């Protein structure tokens, strides 16, 4: 989406009002289209496929620069819990999220009641990516990780569904840190910076929902399959027989 807008406007514009509307089901090669529609002072962006619209957002015509820095040592000092990221992924797997090796980027995690911070380790090769997916997803995983640690009897994962804005001030070229601040309820601000604390990506007003039954109904679709007809059904008479089940 950012590359499409850059191609049309020549600028890296911040994204606003992002909503995830449906997942992309991948069983084979899929074609996704990024549709960028210009308006008076900004652009509307939609990600679509044959299934419909998967995500939608718009740009802000005013680009911004970051002067924020994460006070890494201060955040560590006021944290109440310290957790190794490697123990998080079995818990996420129990909740239905089974991450591959390149997406297991959470390192050490520090957390307290209203904030959390984690070291993120770049894994795999992401040449050409300003925002390596593994690192960006690791920042989102931090929200679910802290939630699972505090609610060990409820392993259901938190999943993002809306975002007020995303500002990108620089590329995530290597290991970094993510800082999550609670806004109340299941809304958060997330700041991703380099290892010195310089903020490179800011996600504001990120909304999460805890899935009602793991991933049931989110990534699953109905499929018909052939089954042999029982003798009782065949005995009802000749001709075709339709079995309809809910």
Coordinates of N, CA and C in Angstrom, one line a residue:
X1 N 0.8 -1.2 0.0 CA 0.0 0.0 0.0 C 0.9 1.3 0.0
X2 N 1.9 1.3 0.9 CA 2.8 2.4 0.9 C 3.5 2.6 -0.4
X3 N 4.0 1.5 -1.0 CA 4.7 1.6 -2.2 C 3.8 2.1 -3.4
X4 N 2.5 1.7 -3.4 CA 1.6 2.2 -4.4 C 1.4 3.7 -4.3
X5 N 1.2 4.2 -3.0 CA 1.0 5.6 -2.8 C 2.3 6.4 -3.2
X6 N 3.4 5.8 -2.8 CA 4.7 6.5 -3.2 C 4.8 6.6 -4.7
X7 N 4.4 5.6 -5.4 CA 4.5 5.6 -6.9 C 3.6 6.7 -7.5
X8 N 2.4 6.9 -6.9 CA 1.5 7.9 -7.4 C 1.8 9.3 -6.9
X9 N 2.3 9.5 -5.7 CA 2.4 10.8 -5.2 C 3.9 11.3 -5.1
X10 N 4.8 10.3 -5.1 CA 6.2 10.6 -4.9 C 6.6 10.9 -3.5
X11 N 5.7 10.6 -2.5 CA 5.9 10.8 -1.1 C 5.6 9.6 -0.3
X12 N 6.2 9.5 0.9 CA 5.9 8.5 1.9 C 4.8 9.1 2.8
X13 N 3.6 8.8 2.5 CA 2.5 9.5 3.3 C 2.0 8.5 4.4
X14 N 1.7 9.0 5.6 CA 1.2 8.2 6.7 C -0.2 7.6 6.3
X15 N -0.5 6.5 6.8 CA -1.8 5.8 6.6 C -2.7 6.0 7.8
X16 N -4.0 6.2 7.5 CA -4.9 6.5 8.6 C -6.2 5.6 8.4
X17 N -6.9 5.3 9.5 CA -8.1 4.6 9.5 C -8.1 3.2 8.8
X18 N -7.1 2.4 9.2 CA -6.9 1.1 8.6 C -7.9 0.1 9.3
X19 N -8.6 -0.7 8.5 CA -9.5 -1.7 9.0 C -9.2 -3.0 8.2
X20 N -9.0 -4.1 9.0 CA -8.9 -5.4 8.4 C -10.3 -6.0 8.3
X21 N -10.8 -6.3 7.1 CA -12.2 -6.7 7.0 C -12.4 -8.2 6.7
X22 N -11.5 -8.9 6.1 CA -11.6 -10.3 6.0 C -10.2 -10.9 5.8
X23 N -9.9 -12.1 6.2 CA -8.6 -12.7 6.0 C -8.4 -13.1 4.5
X24 N -7.2 -13.3 4.1 CA -6.9 -13.9 2.8 C -6.6 -15.4 3.0
X25 N -7.5 -16.2 2.4 CA -7.3 -17.6 2.4 C -6.4 -18.1 1.3
X26 N -5.3 -18.7 1.7 CA -4.2 -19.0 0.7 C -4.1 -20.6 0.7
X27 N -4.6 -21.2 -0.4 CA -4.4 -22.6 -0.7 C -3.6 -22.8 -1.9
X28 N -3.5 -21.8 -2.7 CA -2.6 -21.8 -3.9 C -2.3 -20.4 -4.2
X29 N -1.7 -20.2 -5.4 CA -1.3 -18.8 -5.7 C -2.6 -17.9 -5.8
X30 N -2.5 -16.8 -5.1 CA -3.6 -15.9 -5.1 C -3.2 -14.5 -5.7
X31 N -4.1 -13.9 -6.4 CA -3.9 -12.5 -6.9 C -4.6 -11.5 -6.1
X32 N -3.8 -10.6 -5.5 CA -4.4 -9.5 -4.7 C -4.1 -8.2 -5.4
X33 N -5.0 -7.3 -5.4 CA -4.9 -6.0 -6.0 C -4.9 -4.9 -5.0
X34 N -4.0 -4.0 -5.1 CA -4.0 -2.7 -4.3 C -4.6 -1.7 -5.2
X35 N -5.8 -1.2 -4.8 CA -6.5 -0.1 -5.6 C -6.3 1.2 -4.8
X36 N -5.7 2.1 -5.5 CA -5.5 3.5 -4.9 C -6.3 4.5 -5.7
X37 N -7.2 5.1 -4.9 CA -8.1 6.1 -5.5 C -7.8 7.5 -5.0
X38 N -7.4 8.4 -5.9 CA -7.1 9.8 -5.4 C -8.4 10.5 -5.1
X39 N -8.3 11.3 -4.0 CA -9.3 12.3 -3.6 C -8.7 13.7 -3.6
X40 N -9.4 14.6 -3.1 CA -8.9 16.0 -3.2 C -7.5 16.2 -2.6
X41 N -7.2 15.7 -1.4 CA -5.9 15.9 -0.8 C -5.3 14.6 -0.3
X42 N -5.9 13.5 -0.6 CA -5.3 12.3 -0.1 C -5.7 11.1 -1.0
X43 N -5.5 9.9 -0.6 CA -5.8 8.7 -1.4 C -6.5 7.7 -0.5
X44 N -7.5 7.0 -1.1 CA -8.1 5.8 -0.5 C -7.5 4.6 -1.0
X45 N -7.2 3.6 -0.1 CA -6.5 2.4 -0.5 C -7.3 1.2 -0.1
X46 N -7.5 0.3 -1.1 CA -8.2 -1.0 -0.8 C -7.4 -2.2 -1.3
X47 N -7.3 -3.2 -0.5 CA -6.8 -4.5 -0.9 C -7.9 -5.4 -1.2
X48 N -8.0 -5.9 -2.5 CA -9.1 -6.7 -2.9 C -8.7 -7.9 -3.6
X49 N -9.6 -8.9 -3.7 CA -9.4 -10.1 -4.4 C -10.8 -10.5 -5.0
X50 N -10.9 -11.7 -5.5 CA -12.2 -12.2 -6.0 C -13.2 -12.4 -4.8
X51 N -12.6 -12.5 -3.6 CA -13.5 -12.7 -2.4 C -14.1 -11.3 -2.0
X52 N -13.5 -10.2 -2.4 CA -14.0 -8.9 -2.0 C -12.9 -8.1 -1.4
X53 N -13.3 -7.2 -0.5 CA -12.3 -6.2 0.1 C -11.7 -6.9 1.4
X54 N -10.4 -6.9 1.5 CA -9.7 -7.5 2.6 C -9.3 -6.4 3.6
X55 N -8.9 -5.3 3.1 CA -8.4 -4.2 4.0 C -8.7 -2.9 3.3
X56 N -8.8 -1.8 4.2 CA -9.1 -0.5 3.6 C -8.4 0.5 4.5
X57 N -7.9 1.6 3.9 CA -7.3 2.7 4.7 C -7.3 3.9 3.8
X58 N -6.8 5.0 4.3 CA -6.6 6.2 3.5 C -5.2 6.9 4.0
X59 N -4.8 7.8 3.2 CA -3.6 8.5 3.5 C -3.9 9.9 4.2
X60 N -2.9 10.4 4.8 CA -2.9 11.8 5.3 C -1.9 12.6 4.4
X61 N -2.4 13.7 3.9 CA -1.6 14.5 3.0 C -0.4 15.2 3.7
X62 N -0.4 15.1 5.0 CA 0.7 15.8 5.7 C 1.7 14.7 6.3
X63 N 2.9 14.6 5.7 CA 3.8 13.7 6.2 C 4.5 14.2 7.5
X64 N 4.9 13.4 8.3 CA 5.4 13.8 9.6 C 6.8 13.2 9.9
X65 N 7.5 13.8 10.8 CA 8.8 13.3 11.2 C 8.8 13.0 12.7
X66 N 9.6 12.0 13.1 CA 9.6 11.6 14.4 C 10.7 12.3 15.2
X67 N 10.4 12.8 16.4 CA 11.4 13.3 17.3 C 11.3 12.5 18.6
X68 N 10.6 11.4 18.6 CA 10.4 10.6 19.8 C 11.5 9.6 19.9
X69 N 11.9 9.3 21.2 CA 12.9 8.3 21.5 C 12.3 7.5 22.7
X70 N 12.5 6.2 22.6 CA 12.2 5.3 23.6 C 13.2 5.3 24.7
X71 N 12.8 5.5 26.0 CA 13.7 5.5 27.1 C 13.8 4.1 27.6
X72 N 14.7 3.3 26.9 CA 14.7 1.8 27.1 C 15.0 1.4 28.5
X73 N 16.0 2.0 29.1 CA 16.4 1.6 30.4 C 15.4 2.0 31.5
X74 N 14.7 3.2 31.3 CA 13.7 3.6 32.2 C 12.5 2.6 32.1
X75 N 12.1 2.2 30.9 CA 11.0 1.2 30.7 C 11.3 -0.1 31.4
X76 N 12.6 -0.5 31.3 CA 13.0 -1.8 32.0 C 12.9 -1.6 33.5
X77 N 13.3 -0.5 34.0 CA 13.4 -0.2 35.4 C 12.0 -0.2 36.1
X78 N 11.0 0.3 35.4 CA 9.7 0.3 36.0 C 8.8 -0.9 35.6
X79 N 9.3 -1.8 34.9 CA 8.6 -3.0 34.6 C 8.4 -3.9 35.8
X80 N 7.4 -4.7 35.8 CA 7.1 -5.6 36.9 C 7.4 -7.1 36.6
X81 N 7.4 -7.4 35.3 CA 7.6 -8.8 34.9 C 8.7 -8.8 33.8
X82 N 9.5 -9.9 33.8 CA 10.5 -10.1 32.8 C 10.4 -11.5 32.3
X83 N 10.1 -11.6 31.0 CA 9.8 -13.0 30.4 C 10.6 -13.2 29.2
X84 N 11.1 -14.4 29.0 CA 11.8 -14.8 27.7 C 10.8 -15.1 26.6
X85 N 11.0 -14.5 25.5 CA 10.1 -14.7 24.4 C 9.9 -16.1 23.9
X86 N 10.9 -16.9 24.1 CA 10.8 -18.3 23.6 C 9.7 -19.1 24.3
X87 N 9.3 -18.7 25.6 CA 8.2 -19.5 26.2 C 6.9 -19.0 25.8
X88 N 6.8 -17.9 25.0 CA 5.5 -17.4 24.6 C 4.9 -18.2 23.5
X89 N 5.8 -18.7 22.5 CA 5.2 -19.3 21.3 C 4.4 -20.6 21.5
X90 N 4.8 -21.4 22.5 CA 4.0 -22.6 22.8 C 2.6 -22.1 23.3
X91 N 2.5 -21.0 24.1 CA 1.2 -20.5 24.6 C 0.4 -20.0 23.4
X92 N 1.0 -19.2 22.5 CA 0.3 -18.8 21.3 C -0.2 -19.9 20.5
X93 N 0.7 -21.0 20.4 CA 0.3 -22.2 19.6 C -1.0 -22.8 20.2
X94 N -1.0 -22.9 21.5 CA -2.2 -23.4 22.2 C -3.4 -22.6 21.9
X95 N -3.3 -21.3 21.6 CA -4.4 -20.5 21.3 C -4.8 -20.5 19.9
X96 N -4.0 -21.2 19.0 CA -4.3 -21.3 17.6 C -3.4 -20.6 16.7
X97 N -2.4 -19.9 17.2 CA -1.5 -19.2 16.3 C -0.1 -19.9 16.3
X98 N 0.2 -20.6 15.2 CA 1.4 -21.4 15.1 C 2.4 -20.6 14.2
X99 N 3.3 -19.9 14.8 CA 4.2 -19.1 14.0 C 5.4 -19.9 13.5
X100 N 5.8 -19.6 12.2 CA 7.0 -20.2 11.7 C 8.2 -19.6 12.2
X101 N 9.4 -20.1 11.9 CA 10.7 -19.6 12.5 C 11.0 -18.2 12.3
X102 N 10.7 -17.7 11.0 CA 11.0 -16.3 10.7 C 10.1 -15.3 11.4
X103 N 9.0 -15.8 11.9 CA 8.1 -14.9 12.6 C 8.2 -15.0 14.2
X104 N 9.1 -15.9 14.6 CA 9.3 -16.0 16.1 C 10.4 -15.0 16.5
X105 N 10.0 -13.7 16.5 CA 11.0 -12.7 16.6 C 11.1 -12.1 18.0
X106 N 10.2 -12.5 18.9 CA 10.2 -11.9 20.3 C 11.4 -12.4 21.1
X107 N 12.1 -11.5 21.6 CA 13.2 -11.9 22.5 C 12.8 -11.7 24.0
X108 N 13.6 -10.9 24.7 CA 13.2 -10.6 26.1 C 12.1 -9.6 26.2
X109 N 11.2 -9.9 27.1 CA 10.0 -9.0 27.3 C 9.9 -8.5 28.7
X110 N 9.7 -7.2 28.8 CA 9.5 -6.5 30.1 C 8.1 -5.9 30.1
X111 N 7.3 -6.1 31.1 CA 5.9 -5.6 31.1 C 5.5 -5.2 32.5
X112 N 4.5 -4.3 32.5 CA 3.9 -3.9 33.8 C 2.4 -3.7 33.4
X113 N 1.6 -3.1 34.3 CA 0.2 -3.1 34.1 C -0.3 -2.4 32.8
X114 N 0.4 -1.3 32.4 CA -0.1 -0.5 31.3 C 0.8 -0.4 30.1
X115 N 1.9 -1.1 30.2 CA 2.9 -1.1 29.1 C 3.7 -2.3 29.0
X116 N 4.4 -2.5 27.9 CA 5.3 -3.7 27.7 C 6.3 -3.3 26.7
X117 N 7.5 -3.9 26.8 CA 8.5 -3.7 25.8 C 9.2 -5.0 25.5
X118 N 9.6 -5.2 24.2 CA 10.3 -6.4 23.8 C 11.4 -6.1 22.9
X119 N 12.4 -6.9 23.0 CA 13.5 -6.9 21.9 C 13.0 -7.8 20.8
X120 N 13.1 -7.3 19.6 CA 12.7 -8.1 18.4 C 14.0 -8.5 17.6
X121 N 14.1 -9.7 17.2 CA 15.3 -10.2 16.5 C 14.9 -10.5 15.0
X122 N 15.6 -9.9 14.1 CA 15.3 -10.1 12.7 C 15.7 -11.5 12.3
X123 N 14.8 -12.3 11.7 CA 15.1 -13.6 11.3 C 14.8 -13.8 9.8
X124 N 15.5 -14.5 9.1 CA 15.3 -14.7 7.6 C 15.8 -13.6 6.8
X125 N 15.6 -13.6 5.5 CA 16.1 -12.6 4.6 C 14.9 -11.8 4.1
X126 N 14.9 -10.5 4.3 CA 13.8 -9.6 3.9 C 14.4 -8.5 3.1
X127 N 15.3 -8.8 2.1 CA 15.9 -7.8 1.3 C 14.8 -7.0 0.5
X128 N 14.9 -5.6 0.6 CA 14.0 -4.8 -0.1 C 12.8 -4.4 0.7
X129 N 12.7 -4.9 1.9 CA 11.5 -4.6 2.8 C 11.9 -3.4 3.7
X130 N 11.2 -2.3 3.7 CA 11.4 -1.3 4.7 C 10.9 -1.7 6.0
X131 N 9.8 -2.5 6.0 CA 9.2 -3.0 7.2 C 9.2 -4.5 7.1
X132 N 10.2 -5.2 7.5 CA 10.2 -6.7 7.5 C 9.0 -7.3 8.2
X133 N 8.2 -8.1 7.6 CA 6.9 -8.6 8.2 C 7.1 -9.3 9.5
X134 N 8.3 -10.0 9.7 CA 8.5 -10.7 10.9 C 8.7 -9.7 12.1
X135 N 9.3 -8.6 11.9 CA 9.5 -7.6 12.9 C 8.2 -6.9 13.3
X136 N 7.5 -6.4 12.2 CA 6.3 -5.7 12.4 C 5.2 -6.6 13.1
X137 N 5.2 -7.9 12.7 CA 4.3 -8.8 13.3 C 4.7 -9.1 14.8
X138 N 6.0 -9.1 15.0 CA 6.5 -9.3 16.4 C 6.0 -8.3 17.3
X139 N 5.9 -7.0 16.8 CA 5.4 -5.9 17.7 C 3.9 -6.2 18.0
X140 N 3.1 -6.7 17.0 CA 1.7 -7.1 17.3 C 1.6 -8.3 18.2
X141 N 2.5 -9.2 18.1 CA 2.5 -10.4 19.0 C 2.7 -10.0 20.4
X142 N 3.4 -8.9 20.6 CA 3.7 -8.5 22.0 C 2.4 -8.2 22.8
X143 N 1.4 -7.7 22.1 CA 0.1 -7.4 22.8 C -0.5 -8.8 23.2
X144 N -0.6 -9.7 22.3 CA -1.1 -11.0 22.7 C -0.3 -11.7 23.7
X145 N 1.0 -11.6 23.6 CA 1.9 -12.3 24.6 C 1.7 -11.8 26.0
X146 N 1.6 -10.5 26.2 CA 1.4 -9.9 27.5 C 0.0 -10.4 28.0
X147 N -1.0 -10.3 27.1 CA -2.3 -10.7 27.5 C -2.4 -12.2 27.9
X148 N -1.7 -13.1 27.2 CA -1.7 -14.5 27.6 C -1.0 -14.7 28.9
X149 N 0.2 -14.0 29.1 CA 0.9 -14.2 30.3 C 0.1 -13.8 31.5
X150 N -0.7 -12.7 31.4 CA -1.5 -12.2 32.5 C -2.8 -13.1 32.7
X151 N -3.2 -13.7 31.7 CA -4.5 -14.5 31.7 C -4.2 -15.9 31.3
X152 N -3.4 -16.6 32.1 CA -2.9 -17.9 31.7 C -4.0 -19.0 31.5
X153 N -5.2 -18.7 32.2 CA -6.3 -19.7 32.0 C -7.1 -19.4 30.8
X154 N -6.8 -18.3 30.0 CA -7.5 -18.0 28.8 C -6.5 -17.8 27.7
X155 N -6.2 -18.9 27.0 CA -5.2 -18.8 25.9 C -5.7 -18.2 24.6
X156 N -6.9 -17.8 24.5 CA -7.4 -17.2 23.3 C -6.6 -16.0 22.8
X157 N -6.1 -16.0 21.6 CA -5.3 -14.9 21.2 C -6.1 -13.6 20.9
X158 N -5.4 -12.5 21.1 CA -5.9 -11.2 20.7 C -5.5 -10.9 19.2
X159 N -6.4 -10.5 18.4 CA -6.1 -10.3 17.0 C -6.5 -8.8 16.6
X160 N -5.6 -8.1 15.8 CA -5.9 -6.8 15.4 C -7.0 -6.7 14.4
X161 N -7.8 -5.6 14.5 CA -8.9 -5.5 13.5 C -9.0 -4.0 13.1
X162 N -8.4 -3.1 13.7 CA -8.5 -1.7 13.3 C -7.3 -0.9 13.8
X163 N -7.0 0.2 13.1 CA -5.8 1.0 13.4 C -6.1 2.4 13.0
X164 N -5.9 3.4 14.0 CA -6.1 4.8 13.7 C -5.1 5.3 12.7
X165 N -3.8 5.0 12.9 CA -2.8 5.6 12.0 C -1.5 4.8 12.1
X166 N -0.7 4.8 11.1 CA 0.6 4.3 11.1 C 1.5 5.3 10.4
X167 N 2.6 5.6 11.1 CA 3.6 6.5 10.6 C 4.9 5.8 10.5
X168 N 5.6 5.9 9.4 CA 6.9 5.2 9.2 C 7.9 6.3 9.0
X169 N 8.9 6.4 9.9 CA 9.9 7.4 9.8 C 11.2 6.9 9.3
X170 N 11.4 5.6 9.2 CA 12.6 5.0 8.8 C 12.4 3.5 8.6
X171 N 13.4 2.8 8.0 CA 13.4 1.4 7.7 C 13.8 0.6 9.0
X172 N 13.2 -0.6 9.1 CA 13.6 -1.5 10.2 C 14.6 -2.4 9.6
X173 N 15.8 -2.1 9.6 CA 16.9 -2.8 8.9 C 17.5 -3.9 9.7
X174 N 17.2 -4.1 11.0 CA 17.8 -5.1 11.8 C 17.0 -5.2 13.1
X175 N 17.7 -5.8 14.2 CA 17.1 -6.0 15.5 C 16.6 -4.6 16.0
X176 N 15.5 -4.7 16.7 CA 14.8 -3.5 17.2 C 14.1 -3.7 18.5
X177 N 13.4 -2.7 19.0 CA 12.6 -2.8 20.2 C 11.2 -2.4 19.9
X178 N 10.2 -3.0 20.6 CA 8.8 -2.6 20.4 C 8.3 -2.2 21.8
X179 N 7.6 -1.1 21.9 CA 7.0 -0.6 23.1 C 5.5 -0.4 22.9
X180 N 4.8 -1.1 23.8 CA 3.3 -1.1 23.7 C 2.8 -0.3 24.9
X181 N 1.9 0.6 24.7 CA 1.2 1.4 25.7 C -0.3 1.2 25.6
X182 N -0.9 0.8 26.7 CA -2.3 0.5 26.8 C -3.1 1.9 26.8
X183 N -4.1 1.9 26.0 CA -5.0 3.1 26.0 C -6.3 2.8 26.7
X184 N -6.4 1.6 27.3 CA -7.6 1.2 28.0 C -8.4 0.3 27.1
X185 N -9.1 -0.7 27.7 CA -9.8 -1.7 26.9 C -8.8 -2.5 26.1
X186 N -9.1 -2.8 24.9 CA -8.2 -3.5 24.0 C -7.6 -2.6 22.9
X187 N -7.2 -1.4 23.3 CA -6.6 -0.5 22.3 C -5.3 -0.1 22.8
X188 N -4.3 0.1 21.9 CA -2.9 0.3 22.2 C -2.3 1.2 21.2
X189 N -1.2 1.9 21.7 CA -0.2 2.5 20.8 C 1.0 1.6 20.8
X190 N 1.7 1.5 19.7 CA 2.9 0.7 19.6 C 4.0 1.5 18.9
X191 N 5.1 1.6 19.5 CA 6.3 2.3 19.0 C 7.4 1.3 18.7
X192 N 7.9 1.3 17.5 CA 9.0 0.4 17.2 C 10.2 1.2 16.9
X193 N 11.3 1.0 17.6 CA 12.5 1.7 17.4 C 13.8 0.9 17.2
X194 N 14.9 1.5 16.9 CA 16.1 0.8 16.8 C 16.7 0.5 18.2
X195 N 17.8 -0.1 18.3 CA 18.3 -0.6 19.6 C 18.8 0.6 20.4
X196 N 18.9 1.8 19.8 CA 19.2 3.0 20.6 C 17.9 3.7 21.1
X197 N 16.8 3.3 20.7 CA 15.5 3.9 21.1 C 14.9 4.8 20.1
X198 N 15.6 5.1 19.0 CA 15.0 6.1 18.0 C 13.8 5.4 17.4
X199 N 12.7 6.1 17.5 CA 11.4 5.6 17.0 C 11.4 5.6 15.4
X200 N 11.1 4.5 14.8 CA 11.1 4.4 13.4 C 9.7 4.1 12.8
X201 N 8.8 3.5 13.6 CA 7.4 3.2 13.2 C 6.5 3.4 14.4
X202 N 5.4 4.1 14.1 CA 4.4 4.4 15.2 C 3.1 3.9 14.7
X203 N 2.4 3.0 15.5 CA 1.1 2.6 15.2 C 0.2 3.1 16.4
X204 N -0.8 3.9 16.1 CA -1.6 4.6 17.1 C -3.1 4.1 17.0
X205 N -3.6 3.8 18.2 CA -5.0 3.4 18.2 C -5.3 2.1 17.6
X206 N -4.4 1.1 17.9 CA -4.5 -0.2 17.4 C -5.5 -1.0 18.2
X207 N -6.6 -1.4 17.6 CA -7.7 -2.2 18.3 C -7.6 -3.7 18.1
X208 N -7.7 -4.4 19.2 CA -7.7 -5.9 19.2 C -9.0 -6.4 19.7
X209 N -9.2 -7.7 19.3 CA -10.4 -8.4 19.8 C -9.9 -9.8 20.2
X210 N -10.4 -10.3 21.4 CA -10.1 -11.6 21.7 C -11.1 -12.6 21.1
X211 N -10.6 -13.5 20.4 CA -11.4 -14.4 19.6 C -12.3 -15.2 20.5
X212 N -13.6 -15.4 20.1 CA -14.5 -16.1 21.0 C -14.2 -17.5 21.2
X213 N -13.6 -18.1 20.2 CA -13.3 -19.6 20.3 C -12.0 -19.8 19.5
X214 N -10.9 -19.4 20.0 CA -9.6 -19.6 19.2 C -9.8 -18.9 17.9
X215 N -9.4 -19.6 16.8 CA -9.6 -19.0 15.5 C -10.8 -19.5 14.8
X216 N -11.8 -20.1 15.5 CA -13.0 -20.6 14.9 C -13.7 -19.5 14.2
X217 N -14.0 -19.7 12.9 CA -14.8 -18.8 12.2 C -14.1 -17.7 11.6
X218 N -12.8 -17.5 11.9 CA -12.0 -16.4 11.3 C -11.2 -16.9 10.1
X219 N -10.5 -18.0 10.2 CA -9.7 -18.5 9.1 C -10.3 -19.8 8.5
X220 N -11.5 -20.1 8.9 CA -12.1 -21.4 8.4 C -13.2 -21.1 7.5
X221 N -13.4 -22.0 6.4 CA -14.5 -21.9 5.5 C -15.1 -23.2 5.4
X222 N -16.4 -23.2 5.0 CA -17.2 -24.4 4.8 C -16.8 -25.1 3.5
X223 N -16.6 -26.4 3.6 CA -16.3 -27.2 2.4 C -17.1 -28.5 2.4
X224 N -17.7 -28.8 1.2 CA -18.5 -30.0 1.1 C -17.5 -31.2 0.8
X225 N -17.8 -32.4 1.2 CA -17.1 -33.5 0.9 C -18.0 -34.7 0.7
X226 N -17.6 -35.6 -0.2 CA -18.4 -36.8 -0.6 C -18.3 -37.8 0.6
X227 N -19.5 -38.4 0.9 CA -19.5 -39.4 1.9 C -20.5 -40.5 1.4
X228 N -20.2 -41.8 1.7 CA -21.1 -42.9 1.2 C -22.5 -42.7 1.8
X229 N -23.5 -43.1 1.0 CA -24.9 -43.0 1.5 C -25.2 -44.3 2.3
X230 N -25.8 -44.2 3.5 CA -26.1 -45.3 4.3 C -27.1 -46.2 3.7
X231 N -27.2 -47.4 4.2 CA -28.2 -48.4 3.7 C -29.6 -47.9 4.0
X232 N -29.8 -47.2 5.1 CA -31.2 -46.7 5.5 C -31.6 -45.7 4.5
X233 N -30.8 -44.9 4.0 CA -31.2 -43.8 3.0 C -31.5 -44.5 1.7
X234 N -30.6 -45.4 1.3 CA -30.9 -46.1 0.0 C -32.2 -46.8 0.0
X235 N -32.7 -47.3 1.1 CA -33.9 -48.1 1.2 C -35.1 -47.2 1.0
X236 N -35.0 -45.9 1.1 CA -36.2 -45.0 1.0 C -36.8 -45.0 -0.4
X237 N -36.1 -45.4 -1.4 CA -36.7 -45.3 -2.7 C -35.6 -45.1 -3.8
X238 N -36.1 -45.1 -5.0 CA -35.1 -45.0 -6.1 C -35.0 -43.5 -6.5
X239 N -34.0 -43.2 -7.3 CA -33.8 -41.8 -7.7 C -32.7 -41.1 -6.8
X240 N -32.4 -39.9 -7.2 CA -31.4 -39.1 -6.5 C -31.9 -38.7 -5.1
X241 N -31.0 -38.7 -4.2 CA -31.3 -38.3 -2.8 C -30.4 -37.2 -2.4
X242 N -31.0 -36.1 -1.9 CA -30.2 -34.9 -1.4 C -30.2 -34.9 0.1
X243 N -29.0 -34.8 0.7 CA -28.8 -34.7 2.1 C -28.3 -33.3 2.4
X244 N -29.1 -32.5 3.1 CA -28.7 -31.1 3.5 C -28.5 -31.1 5.0
X245 N -27.3 -30.6 5.3 CA -27.0 -30.5 6.7 C -26.5 -29.1 7.1
X246 N -26.8 -28.7 8.3 CA -26.3 -27.4 8.8 C -25.0 -27.6 9.4

